[in-house]
Coordinates of C-alpha atoms and ligand atoms in Angstrom, one line a residue:
M21 CA 0.4 -20.2 -0.4
A22 CA -3.2 -19.5 0.9
G23 CA -6.0 -17.7 -0.9
A24 CA -9.0 -16.3 -0.2
E25 CA -10.2 -19.1 2.5
W26 CA -7.6 -17.7 4.8
E27 CA -8.8 -15.0 6.6
S28 CA -5.8 -13.2 8.4
L29 CA -2.7 -13.8 10.6
E30 CA -4.3 -12.0 13.4
Q31 CA -7.5 -14.2 13.2
C32 CA -5.3 -17.6 12.9
L33 CA -3.4 -16.5 16.1
E34 CA -6.4 -15.6 18.1
K35 CA -8.2 -18.9 17.2
N36 CA -5.2 -21.2 18.1
L37 CA -3.2 -19.5 21.0
P38 CA -4.0 -19.8 24.7
L39 CA -4.5 -16.1 25.8
A40 CA -1.3 -15.8 27.7
D41 CA 0.8 -16.9 24.7
L42 CA -1.3 -14.9 22.4
R43 CA -0.6 -11.9 24.7
E44 CA 3.2 -12.1 24.1
V45 CA 3.0 -13.3 20.4
K46 CA 1.1 -10.1 19.9
R47 CA 3.4 -7.9 22.0
I48 CA 6.5 -9.1 20.0
L49 CA 4.8 -9.2 16.5
Y50 CA 2.5 -5.9 16.8
G51 CA 4.1 -3.8 19.6
K52 CA 2.1 -2.0 22.4
E53 CA -1.3 -2.9 21.8
T54 CA -3.7 -0.4 19.8
R55 CA -6.7 1.0 21.4
E56 CA -10.0 0.0 19.7
L57 CA -11.8 3.0 18.2
H58 CA -15.5 3.6 19.0
L59 CA -17.0 4.2 15.7
P60 CA -20.8 4.9 15.2
S61 CA -22.8 2.2 15.0
G62 CA -24.6 3.3 11.8
A63 CA -21.2 3.1 10.2
F64 CA -20.8 -0.6 10.9
E65 CA -24.4 -1.1 9.6
A66 CA -23.5 0.6 6.5
A67 CA -20.4 -1.4 6.0
S68 CA -22.1 -4.7 6.5
K69 CA -24.9 -3.6 4.0
G70 CA -22.2 -2.5 1.7
D71 CA -20.2 -5.8 2.0
F72 CA -16.9 -4.4 3.5
E73 CA -14.9 -4.9 6.7
L74 CA -14.9 -1.8 8.9
R75 CA -12.3 -1.5 11.8
G76 CA -11.1 1.4 13.9
Y77 CA -8.1 1.5 16.0
G78 CA -6.0 4.5 18.0
F79 CA -2.4 5.2 18.9
E80 CA -1.6 7.0 22.2
A81 CA 0.8 9.7 22.8
A82 CA 1.8 11.3 25.7
E83 CA 0.4 14.4 27.3
E84 CA 2.6 17.3 26.7
Q85 CA 2.8 20.7 28.7
Q86 CA 3.4 22.9 25.5
R87 CA 1.8 21.2 22.6
R88 CA -1.8 20.3 22.4
P89 CA -2.3 16.7 20.9
R90 CA -2.5 16.7 17.1
I91 CA -5.0 14.1 16.6
V92 CA -6.0 13.0 13.1
R93 CA -7.9 10.2 11.8
V94 CA -6.8 8.5 8.6
G95 CA -8.8 6.2 6.4
L96 CA -7.3 3.3 4.5
V97 CA -9.4 1.7 1.6
Q98 CA -8.7 -1.8 0.2
N99 CA -10.9 -3.2 -2.5
R100 CA -11.8 -5.7 -5.1
T101 CA -12.1 -4.6 -8.6
P102 CA -16.0 -5.0 -9.0
L103 CA -16.3 -5.9 -12.7
P104 CA -14.3 -8.1 -14.8
A105 CA -11.1 -6.6 -16.6
D106 CA -13.0 -7.3 -20.1
T107 CA -15.8 -5.0 -19.2
P108 CA -15.6 -1.6 -21.1
V109 CA -13.2 0.8 -19.6
V110 CA -15.8 3.5 -18.4
K111 CA -18.1 0.9 -16.8
Q112 CA -15.2 -0.4 -14.9
V113 CA -14.1 3.1 -13.8
T114 CA -17.8 4.4 -13.1
A115 CA -18.3 0.9 -10.8
L116 CA -15.2 1.9 -9.1
H117 CA -16.0 5.2 -8.6
R118 CA -19.3 4.1 -6.9
R119 CA -17.7 1.5 -4.6
I120 CA -15.3 4.2 -3.5
E121 CA -18.2 6.8 -2.9
A122 CA -19.9 4.4 -0.7
I123 CA -16.8 3.6 1.4
T124 CA -15.8 7.2 1.6
E125 CA -19.3 8.1 3.0
V126 CA -18.8 5.7 5.8
A127 CA -15.2 7.1 6.5
A128 CA -16.8 10.4 6.7
T129 CA -19.4 9.1 9.4
C130 CA -16.3 7.9 11.3
G131 CA -14.6 11.2 11.3
V132 CA -11.8 10.2 8.9
N133 CA -9.7 13.6 8.1
I134 CA -7.4 11.8 5.3
I135 CA -8.3 9.0 3.1
C136 CA -6.0 7.2 0.9
F137 CA -7.0 4.6 -1.6
Q138 CA -4.9 1.6 -3.3
E139 CA -2.5 1.8 -5.9
A140 CA -4.0 2.6 -9.6
W141 CA -7.3 2.1 -7.8
T142 CA -9.4 3.1 -11.0
M143 CA -8.3 0.2 -13.0
P144 CA -7.4 -3.8 -12.9
F145 CA -3.8 -4.4 -12.3
A146 CA -3.3 -4.9 -16.0
F147 CA 0.4 -4.2 -16.2
C148 CA 1.3 -7.8 -16.3
T149 CA -0.3 -8.3 -19.7
R150 CA 2.3 -5.6 -21.3
E151 CA -0.6 -4.6 -23.9
R152 CA -1.4 -1.4 -24.5
L153 CA -4.9 -1.2 -25.2
P154 CA -7.4 -1.1 -23.6
W155 CA -5.2 -0.6 -20.4
T156 CA -3.9 2.8 -21.4
E157 CA -7.4 4.0 -21.8
F158 CA -7.6 4.1 -18.0
A159 CA -4.9 6.7 -17.6
E160 CA -6.1 10.4 -17.1
S161 CA -5.1 13.9 -16.3
A162 CA -4.0 14.4 -13.0
E163 CA -5.3 18.0 -13.0
D164 CA -8.6 17.6 -14.5
G165 CA -9.3 13.8 -15.4
P166 CA -12.9 12.4 -14.4
T167 CA -11.3 10.8 -11.2
I168 CA -9.7 13.8 -9.9
R169 CA -13.1 16.0 -10.3
F170 CA -14.8 13.0 -8.5
C171 CA -12.2 13.1 -5.5
Q172 CA -12.4 16.8 -5.4
E173 CA -16.0 16.4 -4.8
L174 CA -15.5 14.0 -2.4
A175 CA -12.9 16.4 -0.5
R176 CA -15.4 19.1 -0.5
K177 CA -18.4 17.3 0.4
H178 CA -16.6 15.2 3.4
D179 CA -14.1 18.0 4.3
M180 CA -11.5 15.3 3.9
V181 CA -8.0 15.2 2.5
V182 CA -8.0 12.8 -0.5
V183 CA -5.0 10.7 -1.6
S184 CA -5.8 9.2 -5.1
P185 CA -3.5 7.1 -6.9
I186 CA -4.2 6.7 -10.5
L187 CA -2.5 5.9 -14.0
E188 CA -1.5 9.5 -15.1
R189 CA -1.6 10.9 -18.5
D190 CA 0.4 13.8 -18.9
A191 CA -0.6 15.7 -21.9
E192 CA 1.5 18.5 -21.2
H193 CA 4.4 16.4 -21.9
G194 CA 3.8 14.1 -24.9
D195 CA 1.4 12.2 -23.4
V196 CA 3.4 10.2 -21.3
L197 CA 2.1 7.8 -18.7
W198 CA 3.1 7.7 -14.8
N199 CA 2.1 6.0 -11.9
T200 CA 1.0 9.1 -9.7
A201 CA -0.8 9.8 -6.5
V202 CA -2.9 13.3 -6.5
V203 CA -3.3 14.7 -3.0
I204 CA -6.3 16.8 -2.8
S205 CA -6.9 19.3 0.1
N206 CA -10.0 19.1 2.1
S207 CA -11.0 22.3 0.8
G208 CA -11.3 20.5 -2.7
A209 CA -8.1 22.2 -4.2
I210 CA -5.2 20.0 -5.7
L211 CA -2.6 20.4 -3.4
G212 CA 0.0 18.5 -5.9
K213 CA 1.0 15.1 -7.1
T214 CA 3.9 12.8 -6.6
R215 CA 4.8 9.8 -8.7
K216 CA 6.4 6.3 -8.2
N217 CA 10.0 6.4 -7.9
H218 CA 10.7 2.8 -8.2
I219 CA 9.3 0.5 -10.8
P220 CA 9.2 -3.3 -10.4
R221 CA 10.6 -5.6 -13.1
V222 CA 9.8 -8.8 -11.2
G223 CA 7.9 -11.8 -12.1
D224 CA 4.3 -10.3 -13.4
F225 CA 4.9 -6.9 -12.2
N226 CA 6.1 -5.8 -15.8
E227 CA 5.2 -2.0 -15.2
S228 CA 8.3 -0.5 -16.8
T229 CA 6.3 -1.0 -20.1
Y230 CA 3.7 1.6 -19.2
Y231 CA 5.8 4.5 -17.2
M232 CA 9.0 5.5 -16.3
E233 CA 10.5 6.2 -12.8
G234 CA 8.9 9.3 -11.1
N235 CA 10.6 12.6 -11.6
L236 CA 9.2 14.8 -9.0
G237 CA 11.4 13.4 -6.1
H238 CA 10.1 13.4 -2.7
P239 CA 7.4 16.0 -2.3
V240 CA 5.8 16.3 1.2
F241 CA 2.2 18.0 1.3
Q242 CA 1.2 20.2 4.2
T243 CA -2.2 19.4 4.9
Q244 CA -4.6 20.9 7.4
F245 CA -4.5 17.8 9.5
G246 CA -0.4 17.3 9.3
R247 CA 2.3 16.7 6.7
I248 CA 2.0 13.7 4.4
A249 CA 3.7 11.9 1.6
V250 CA 2.8 9.1 -0.7
N251 CA 5.3 6.3 -1.2
I252 CA 3.6 4.0 -3.9
C253 CA 3.8 0.1 -3.8
Y254 CA 7.4 -1.2 -4.8
G255 CA 9.1 2.0 -3.2
R256 CA 8.3 0.3 0.1
H257 CA 11.4 -1.9 -0.6
H258 CA 13.8 1.0 -1.0
P259 CA 14.5 2.3 2.8
L260 CA 16.1 5.5 1.1
N261 CA 12.9 6.3 -0.6
W262 CA 11.0 6.5 2.7
L263 CA 14.0 8.3 4.3
M264 CA 13.7 11.2 1.8
Y265 CA 10.0 11.7 2.4
S266 CA 10.9 11.8 6.3
V267 CA 14.0 14.0 5.7
N268 CA 11.6 16.5 3.8
G269 CA 9.2 16.4 7.2
A270 CA 6.6 13.6 6.5
E271 CA 4.6 12.8 9.7
I272 CA 2.5 9.9 7.5
I273 CA 3.6 8.2 4.7
F274 CA 1.0 6.3 2.7
N275 CA 2.0 3.2 0.8
P276 CA -0.5 2.5 -1.6
S277 CA 0.0 -0.8 -3.2
A278 CA -1.0 -3.7 -5.4
T279 CA 0.9 -6.8 -4.4
V280 CA 0.5 -10.7 -4.5
G281 CA 2.3 -13.3 -2.3
A282 CA 4.0 -15.7 -4.6
L283 CA 4.3 -15.0 -8.2
S284 CA 2.6 -17.8 -10.6
C285 CA 5.4 -19.1 -12.6
G286 CA 3.0 -20.8 -15.1
C287 CA 4.1 -24.2 -14.7
E288 CA 1.8 -27.0 -15.2
S289 CA 1.5 -27.4 -11.6
C290 CA 0.5 -23.6 -11.1
T291 CA -1.9 -23.5 -14.0
L292 CA -3.8 -26.8 -12.8
H293 CA -3.5 -25.7 -9.0
P294 CA -2.7 -21.9 -8.8
P295 CA -0.7 -21.6 -5.5
W296 CA -3.1 -18.8 -4.5
R297 CA -5.9 -21.4 -4.9
P298 CA -4.8 -24.7 -3.4
A299 CA -6.6 -27.7 -4.4
G300 CA -7.1 -29.4 -0.9
K301 CA -3.5 -29.1 -0.4
M302 CA -1.0 -26.4 -0.1
L303 CA 1.4 -26.7 -2.8
Y304 CA 3.9 -24.9 -0.9
S305 CA 4.2 -27.2 2.0
S306 CA 3.5 -30.7 -0.4
R307 CA 6.5 -32.6 -1.4
S308 CA 4.3 -34.3 -4.1
S309 CA 5.5 -34.5 -7.5
T310 CA 3.0 -31.5 -8.5
V311 CA 5.1 -29.3 -6.3
C312 CA 6.1 -25.9 -7.9
L313 CA 9.8 -25.7 -7.5
I314 CA 9.9 -22.2 -9.0
S315 CA 7.3 -21.0 -6.4
E316 CA 9.3 -22.6 -3.7
N317 CA 12.4 -20.5 -4.8
V318 CA 10.5 -17.1 -5.0
I319 CA 10.4 -14.9 -1.9
D320 CA 7.0 -14.6 -0.7
G321 CA 6.2 -10.8 -0.7
E322 CA 3.5 -11.6 1.8
S323 CA 6.0 -12.2 4.4
L324 CA 7.6 -8.8 3.9
W325 CA 4.5 -7.1 3.8
P326 CA 4.2 -6.8 7.7
I327 CA 7.6 -5.9 8.0
E328 CA 8.7 -3.1 5.7
A329 CA 6.1 -0.3 6.3
R330 CA 6.3 -1.3 10.0
N331 CA 10.1 -0.7 9.8
A332 CA 9.9 2.4 7.8
A333 CA 7.7 4.0 10.8
I334 CA 10.3 3.0 13.4
A335 CA 13.4 4.0 11.3
N336 CA 11.9 7.5 10.3
H337 CA 9.8 8.6 13.5
C338 CA 6.6 8.8 11.6
F339 CA 3.4 6.9 10.9
T340 CA 3.0 4.7 7.8
C341 CA 0.2 3.2 6.1
A342 CA 0.3 0.1 4.0
I343 CA -2.6 -0.3 1.8
N344 CA -3.0 -3.3 -0.7
R345 CA -6.0 -4.6 -3.1
V346 CA -8.0 -7.5 -2.6
G347 CA -8.7 -10.6 -4.8
E348 CA -8.2 -12.3 -8.1
E349 CA -7.9 -10.6 -11.4
R350 CA -8.2 -12.3 -14.8
F351 CA -7.2 -10.9 -17.9
P352 CA -8.9 -11.8 -21.4
N353 CA -5.3 -12.7 -23.1
E354 CA -2.7 -15.1 -21.8
F355 CA 0.4 -13.6 -20.6
T356 CA 3.8 -14.9 -19.8
S357 CA 6.2 -14.0 -16.9
G358 CA 9.5 -13.9 -19.2
D359 CA 10.7 -17.1 -17.7
G360 CA 10.0 -19.6 -20.3
K361 CA 7.0 -21.1 -18.3
K362 CA 3.8 -21.4 -19.6
A363 CA 1.4 -18.3 -20.1
H364 CA -1.6 -17.7 -17.8
R365 CA -4.3 -14.9 -17.3
D366 CA -4.4 -14.7 -13.5
F367 CA -2.4 -12.1 -11.6
G368 CA -2.5 -13.8 -8.4
Y369 CA -4.0 -13.3 -5.3
F370 CA -4.0 -9.7 -4.0
Y371 CA -4.1 -10.5 0.0
G372 CA -5.5 -7.1 1.3
S373 CA -3.9 -6.8 4.9
S374 CA -3.8 -3.2 4.9
Y375 CA -2.5 -1.5 8.3
V376 CA -1.1 1.3 9.9
A377 CA 2.2 1.5 11.8
A378 CA 3.3 3.9 14.4
P379 CA 6.7 5.7 15.2
D380 CA 6.8 3.3 18.4
G381 CA 6.9 0.1 16.4
S382 CA 3.2 -0.7 17.4
R383 CA 0.7 -1.4 14.5
T384 CA -3.0 -1.9 14.0
P385 CA -4.0 -5.5 13.1
G386 CA -4.6 -5.8 9.2
L387 CA -7.7 -5.8 7.5
S388 CA -8.9 -9.0 6.1
R389 CA -7.0 -10.9 3.2
N390 CA -10.2 -11.5 1.3
Q391 CA -12.8 -8.7 1.9
D392 CA -12.9 -5.0 0.8
G393 CA -12.4 -3.0 3.8
L394 CA -11.9 0.5 5.6
L395 CA -9.3 1.0 8.2
V396 CA -10.0 4.1 10.4
T397 CA -7.1 4.7 12.8
E398 CA -6.6 7.7 15.0
L399 CA -3.1 9.1 15.5
D400 CA -1.6 11.6 17.7
L401 CA 1.0 13.2 15.5
N402 CA 3.0 14.3 18.6
L403 CA 4.1 10.9 18.9
C404 CA 6.5 11.4 16.0
R405 CA 8.7 13.7 17.9
Q406 CA 8.2 12.0 21.2
V407 CA 9.7 8.9 19.8
N408 CA 12.4 10.9 18.2
D409 CA 13.3 12.3 21.5
I410 CA 13.7 9.0 23.0
W411 CA 15.5 7.0 20.1
G412 CA 17.1 9.8 18.2
F413 CA 17.5 8.2 14.9
K414 CA 17.5 11.6 13.1
M415 CA 20.2 13.0 15.6
T416 CA 22.3 9.9 15.1
G417 CA 21.5 9.4 11.6
R418 CA 25.1 10.4 10.1
Y419 CA 23.4 11.6 6.9
E420 CA 26.5 13.6 6.1
M421 CA 28.7 10.7 6.1
Y422 CA 26.4 8.6 3.9
A423 CA 25.8 11.8 1.7
Q424 CA 29.5 12.0 1.0
E425 CA 29.9 8.2 0.5
L426 CA 27.1 7.6 -1.7
A427 CA 28.3 10.7 -3.9
E428 CA 31.3 8.8 -4.2
A429 CA 29.7 5.3 -4.9
V430 CA 27.8 6.4 -7.6
K431 CA 30.7 7.7 -9.6
P432 CA 31.5 5.3 -12.7
N433 CA 35.0 5.1 -11.5
Y434 CA 34.3 4.1 -8.0
S435 CA 36.1 1.2 -6.5
P436 CA 34.2 -0.4 -3.5
N437 CA 36.0 0.3 -0.1
I438 CA 37.1 -3.4 0.6
V439 CA 40.1 -3.8 2.8
K440 CA 42.4 -6.6 1.5
E441 CA 45.1 -8.6 3.4
Ligands
URP530 N1 2.8 -2.3 -7.8 C1 3.8 -2.8 -7.6 O1 4.7 -2.1 -7.5 N2 4.0 -4.2 -7.2 C2 5.3 -4.7 -6.7 C3 5.4 -6.0 -6.3 C4 5.6 -5.5 -4.7 O2 6.4 -4.5 -4.4 O3 5.1 -6.2 -3.8

């Protein structure tokens, strides 16, 4: 599996395909072409100076007679953790605040109305360790913790809605931890919070040690710029999770994530040549004796990444924004993956590749796999209803039938409706 040396799928296609083929491949893989957004040259200079990628795209909608265009600019931020995971907690948080502050400044000059950061953006993704300290010290109040106050300042300063996914400590309810996204209005007021509904128990994503499944349902937040929702990371594998945000009226669903391609299995081959950092030859394609058979059998999550949020945008007539962190994270103590294999310290390679998908199935190119980045995308929210009127998935959804059948299926005495000879 490729690591930092492989930039992106788009770059590979552009480098290797003849123009006519490229056009057709992109039409099929990316849908209708997105327009490049003109962004201020000063923004590109600041991004280059700040060592992060800046890209801008726009989706078109048809002109309507009775509604004005509902234009909104969203900003997706992907980043590495700037300091090693064994640096004191407050230093790490402060460094992340400074990094995000700089990227948000540039987003403001690009006219971004709603900005969203990656999952648990104030910390390394330490849940793989299953250790409590120091990682639980990154948790903070979703009402008045230092990160929320910091985001409120950003929101007020830049007149921007801020979606801030954090590890929440809920002092009002016995100091319980949650994986939460706080939505802050452009006025600086806290609009509310939403919690991760589905917790992974796969490979090194051992997050159930830290927090439980969210208990706030599927809230949608009415902002000045449109109705938004947040489906945190692993929730993107659950079509019903996307559906419920859409049922509640979401026009844009953010999917802040932290995900790697294949999971390290800890075997000798992986330890010597981690699959995300191939030594000369890709272990995945190799048939040598050092090949990692476990990894060969694992679903490569990176192959799901371009599909799931895009499919959700199509199925629910809304925009979706998939955001992933970047780079490698190493932890002070070894941990195992609970599979009898060797312990390791690396999580894997977070492959970035953040993108936006539209209700008509088109999508932006992804940000790079190996660089911090800001993706600015202009949406016309009128496209949601326009596509709904054409494809009619809401009208043809048969939700009452599914509601009845699912209500039966979850009963303890249910027996599946299988017709036998
Ligand atoms: N953070 C998180 O939920 N990761 C799970 C892995 C994935 O869903 O790709």
